[in-house]
Amino acid sequence: MPPLRTALLQNSGHPGDPAGNLKVLDEAAARAAADGAGLLVTAEMFLTGYAIGGGVRELAEPADGPSGRAVAEIAATHGLAILYGYPERHADAVHNSARLVGADGTELANYRKTHLYGCFERESFTPGETPVVQATIGELTVGILVCYDVEFPENVRAHALAGTDLLVVPTAQMHPFEFVAESLIPVRAFESQMYIAYVNRSGREGEFDFVGLSCLAGPDGATCLRAGRGEELLLGDVDPKLLTTSRRINPYLRDRRPGLYTSLG
């Protein structure tokens, strides 16, 4: 099984301007596809911007709304899958969501952030209730979390037990929490034996100072890719052979004793 070349788009785009962000996405998809990428991952709330206050409800769209259809067209045009963050309108609720579109433009998965961080998110969004959402790209099982979700070890372990090979995590990680990208993400990848693509916003946006530092961490605990603080498009490989080797050597998942953990509610 060949590696899946994965592109990480560290970019805050144009807050409040979905049309401008779609243009940024189209340009990045063209570059990533030219370098052989089969998957492009953006940051949390990429389509609209994160620090947009009351604009969240105004700019929220259904998963298959105009922006969603535009992303599908971009994916199909360039022949690669795209995972993007956006505010999703569903009935009377607005969710902080991430949607995965296949290389042919079809929807593969849609995930709603389950753990909301801070007053802004709790006032703006309704939390999702589905902890594990997955899709298949090639022969890899791809799972989705959003930002704060990955900081709960239970979420990542649930994905490991469900067979996730690559966990994609669009994020809006801000100062002073750089340690999450630098230390926590590689540990999560190692302890749950998977790849994690953690893709952040960059620069100041409203009251938030996003720290960049996007990364691709492997099941061996190594950081395959690491961005700086500015805008970047990084490309790296998710290697099924490394997954197989690492899972054979590392006994964490085999040595679990679930019967001892029943008191952990």
Coordinates of C-alpha atoms in Angstrom, one line a residue:
M1 CA 0.0 0.0 0.0
P2 CA 1.6 3.3 -1.1
P3 CA 2.0 6.2 1.3
L4 CA -0.7 8.9 1.3
R5 CA 1.0 12.3 0.6
T6 CA -0.7 14.7 2.9
A7 CA -0.6 18.5 2.7
L8 CA -1.0 20.7 5.8
L9 CA -2.2 24.3 5.0
Q10 CA -1.2 26.6 7.9
N11 CA -3.1 29.7 7.0
S12 CA -5.7 32.0 8.6
G13 CA -6.9 33.2 5.2
H14 CA -9.3 36.2 5.3
P15 CA -11.5 36.3 8.4
G16 CA -15.1 37.0 7.4
D17 CA -14.5 36.4 3.7
P18 CA -15.5 32.9 2.6
A19 CA -15.0 33.8 -1.1
G20 CA -11.5 34.9 -0.4
N21 CA -10.8 31.8 1.6
L22 CA -12.1 29.6 -1.2
K23 CA -9.6 31.2 -3.5
V24 CA -6.8 30.6 -1.0
L25 CA -7.9 26.9 -0.8
D26 CA -8.0 26.6 -4.6
E27 CA -4.5 27.9 -4.9
A28 CA -3.2 25.6 -2.1
A29 CA -5.0 22.6 -3.6
A30 CA -3.3 23.2 -7.0
R31 CA 0.1 23.4 -5.4
A32 CA -0.5 20.4 -3.2
A33 CA -1.8 18.3 -6.1
A34 CA 1.2 19.3 -8.3
D35 CA 3.5 17.9 -5.5
G36 CA 1.6 14.6 -5.5
A37 CA -0.7 15.1 -2.5
G38 CA -3.8 13.0 -2.1
L39 CA -5.1 14.9 0.9
L40 CA -5.1 18.6 1.9
V41 CA -6.0 19.5 5.5
T42 CA -6.9 23.1 6.6
A43 CA -7.2 24.8 9.9
E44 CA -10.3 25.1 12.2
M45 CA -13.0 27.4 10.8
F46 CA -10.9 28.0 7.7
L47 CA -13.8 28.9 5.4
T48 CA -14.9 31.9 7.5
G49 CA -12.2 32.7 10.0
Y50 CA -12.3 31.9 13.7
A51 CA -12.5 35.3 15.5
I52 CA -15.6 36.6 13.7
G53 CA -17.8 37.1 16.7
G54 CA -21.5 37.3 15.7
G55 CA -20.5 36.5 12.1
V56 CA -20.5 32.8 13.0
R57 CA -24.3 32.5 12.8
E58 CA -24.4 34.8 9.8
L59 CA -21.8 32.9 7.8
A60 CA -22.8 29.4 8.9
E61 CA -24.0 27.1 6.1
P62 CA -25.3 23.6 5.7
A63 CA -22.6 21.0 4.9
D64 CA -23.8 20.9 1.3
G65 CA -24.4 24.7 1.1
P66 CA -22.7 27.0 -1.5
S67 CA -19.3 26.9 0.1
G68 CA -19.4 23.1 0.6
R69 CA -20.2 22.7 -3.1
A70 CA -17.4 25.1 -4.0
V71 CA -14.9 23.0 -2.0
A72 CA -16.2 19.8 -3.7
E73 CA -15.5 21.5 -7.1
I74 CA -12.0 22.4 -6.0
A75 CA -11.3 18.9 -4.8
A76 CA -12.6 17.4 -8.1
T77 CA -10.7 19.9 -10.2
H78 CA -7.4 19.1 -8.6
G79 CA -8.0 15.4 -7.9
L80 CA -7.3 15.4 -4.1
A81 CA -9.3 15.0 -1.0
I82 CA -9.8 18.1 1.2
L83 CA -10.6 18.3 4.9
Y84 CA -11.7 21.8 5.9
G85 CA -13.1 23.6 9.0
Y86 CA -16.3 25.6 8.8
P87 CA -19.3 26.7 10.9
E88 CA -22.1 24.3 10.0
R89 CA -25.8 25.3 10.2
H90 CA -28.0 22.3 11.0
A91 CA -31.7 23.0 11.8
D92 CA -31.6 25.7 14.5
A93 CA -28.0 24.8 15.7
V94 CA -24.6 26.0 14.6
H95 CA -21.7 23.5 14.9
N96 CA -17.9 23.9 14.7
S97 CA -17.5 21.3 12.0
A98 CA -14.9 19.7 9.8
R99 CA -15.9 18.1 6.5
L100 CA -13.9 15.7 4.4
V101 CA -14.5 15.7 0.6
G102 CA -13.1 13.0 -1.6
A103 CA -10.9 13.5 -4.7
D104 CA -14.0 13.2 -6.9
G105 CA -15.9 15.9 -4.9
T106 CA -18.2 13.6 -3.0
E107 CA -18.7 14.0 0.8
L108 CA -16.8 11.3 2.8
A109 CA -17.5 12.5 6.3
N110 CA -18.7 15.4 8.4
Y111 CA -17.7 15.9 12.1
R112 CA -19.0 18.3 14.7
K113 CA -16.6 19.4 17.5
T114 CA -17.7 17.6 20.7
H115 CA -15.6 19.6 23.2
L116 CA -16.0 23.4 23.0
Y117 CA -13.3 25.6 24.4
G118 CA -13.8 28.9 26.1
C119 CA -16.7 31.4 26.3
F120 CA -16.6 32.3 22.6
E121 CA -17.2 28.7 21.5
R122 CA -19.7 27.8 24.1
E123 CA -21.8 30.9 23.2
S124 CA -21.5 30.4 19.5
F125 CA -21.8 26.6 18.9
T126 CA -23.7 23.5 19.8
P127 CA -21.4 20.6 20.7
G128 CA -21.5 17.5 18.5
E129 CA -22.5 14.2 20.0
T130 CA -20.7 11.7 17.8
P131 CA -17.2 11.0 19.1
V132 CA -15.8 8.9 16.3
V133 CA -16.3 9.9 12.6
Q134 CA -14.2 8.1 10.0
A135 CA -13.8 7.7 6.3
T136 CA -11.5 5.7 3.9
I137 CA -8.9 7.2 1.6
G138 CA -7.2 4.6 -0.4
E139 CA -6.7 1.8 2.2
L140 CA -6.2 4.2 5.1
T141 CA -8.9 4.8 7.7
V142 CA -9.0 8.6 8.4
G143 CA -10.6 9.9 11.5
I144 CA -11.5 13.5 12.4
L145 CA -11.3 15.6 15.6
V146 CA -11.3 19.4 16.0
C147 CA -8.7 21.3 18.1
Y148 CA -9.6 20.9 21.8
D149 CA -11.0 17.5 21.2
V150 CA -7.5 16.0 20.7
E151 CA -6.4 17.2 24.1
F152 CA -8.7 14.6 25.7
P153 CA -6.8 11.2 25.6
E154 CA -10.2 9.4 25.6
N155 CA -11.1 10.8 22.2
V156 CA -7.9 9.7 20.5
R157 CA -7.9 6.3 22.2
A158 CA -11.5 5.8 20.9
H159 CA -10.2 6.4 17.4
A160 CA -7.4 4.0 17.9
L161 CA -9.8 1.3 19.1
A162 CA -12.0 2.0 16.1
G163 CA -9.1 1.5 13.7
T164 CA -8.1 5.1 12.7
D165 CA -4.8 5.2 10.9
L166 CA -4.6 8.9 10.3
L167 CA -6.3 11.4 12.6
V168 CA -6.8 14.8 11.0
V169 CA -7.2 17.7 13.4
P170 CA -7.9 21.2 12.2
T171 CA -7.2 23.6 15.0
A172 CA -7.1 27.2 16.2
Q173 CA -4.3 26.8 18.8
M174 CA -3.3 30.1 20.5
H175 CA -0.6 31.5 22.8
P176 CA 0.4 30.4 25.4
F177 CA -0.5 26.8 24.6
E178 CA 2.4 26.0 22.2
F179 CA 3.2 22.8 24.2
V180 CA 0.1 21.2 22.8
A181 CA 1.5 21.2 19.3
E182 CA 5.1 20.7 20.4
S183 CA 4.7 17.9 22.9
L184 CA 1.1 16.6 23.3
I185 CA 0.4 15.8 19.7
P186 CA 3.5 13.5 19.2
V187 CA 2.7 11.7 22.4
R188 CA -1.0 11.2 21.4
A189 CA 0.3 9.7 18.1
F190 CA 2.7 7.4 19.9
E191 CA 0.3 6.2 22.7
S192 CA -2.5 5.4 20.3
Q193 CA -0.4 4.2 17.4
M194 CA -1.5 6.4 14.5
Y195 CA -0.5 9.4 12.5
I196 CA -1.9 12.8 13.5
A197 CA -2.1 15.7 11.2
Y198 CA -2.6 18.8 13.4
V199 CA -3.2 22.0 11.3
N200 CA -3.3 25.4 12.9
R201 CA -4.1 28.9 12.1
S202 CA -1.3 31.5 12.2
G203 CA -0.9 35.1 13.3
R204 CA -3.1 37.5 15.2
E205 CA -6.9 37.4 14.7
G206 CA -9.0 39.6 16.9
E207 CA -8.1 38.9 20.5
F208 CA -6.3 35.6 19.6
D209 CA -2.7 35.1 18.7
F210 CA -2.5 31.8 16.8
V211 CA 0.9 30.1 17.1
G212 CA 1.1 28.0 14.0
L213 CA 3.4 25.0 14.7
S214 CA 1.3 22.7 12.6
C215 CA 2.7 19.2 12.5
L216 CA 2.4 15.6 11.2
A217 CA 3.3 13.2 14.0
G218 CA 3.9 9.5 13.4
P219 CA 3.1 6.3 15.4
D220 CA 6.8 6.1 16.4
G221 CA 6.4 9.5 18.2
A222 CA 8.5 11.3 15.6
T223 CA 7.4 14.6 14.2
C224 CA 7.5 14.1 10.4
L225 CA 6.6 17.7 9.6
R226 CA 6.8 20.9 11.7
A227 CA 5.7 24.4 10.6
G228 CA 7.0 27.6 12.0
R229 CA 4.8 30.5 13.0
G230 CA 3.8 31.9 9.6
E231 CA 1.8 30.8 6.6
E232 CA 3.1 27.5 5.2
L233 CA 2.0 24.6 3.0
L234 CA 3.8 21.4 4.2
L235 CA 3.8 18.0 2.6
G236 CA 4.6 14.7 4.1
D237 CA 3.8 11.0 3.7
V238 CA 1.5 8.9 5.9
D239 CA 3.2 5.5 5.5
P240 CA 1.2 2.3 6.0
K241 CA 4.4 0.3 6.4
L242 CA 5.5 2.4 9.4
L243 CA 2.0 1.9 10.9
T244 CA 2.3 -1.8 10.6
T245 CA 5.9 -2.0 12.0
S246 CA 5.2 0.4 14.9
R247 CA 2.0 -1.4 15.9
R248 CA 3.8 -4.7 15.9
I249 CA 6.6 -3.3 18.2
N250 CA 4.5 -1.1 20.5
P251 CA 2.3 -3.1 22.9
Y252 CA 0.2 -0.3 24.3
L253 CA -3.1 -1.3 22.6
R254 CA -2.5 -5.0 23.1
D255 CA -1.6 -4.7 26.8
R256 CA -4.6 -2.6 27.8
R257 CA -6.8 -4.1 30.6
P258 CA -10.2 -2.5 30.0
G259 CA -11.8 -4.3 32.9
L260 CA -9.7 -2.1 35.2
Y261 CA -10.9 1.2 33.7
T262 CA -14.7 0.8 34.1
S263 CA -14.7 3.3 37.0
L264 CA -13.5 6.0 34.7
G265 CA -16.7 7.7 33.8

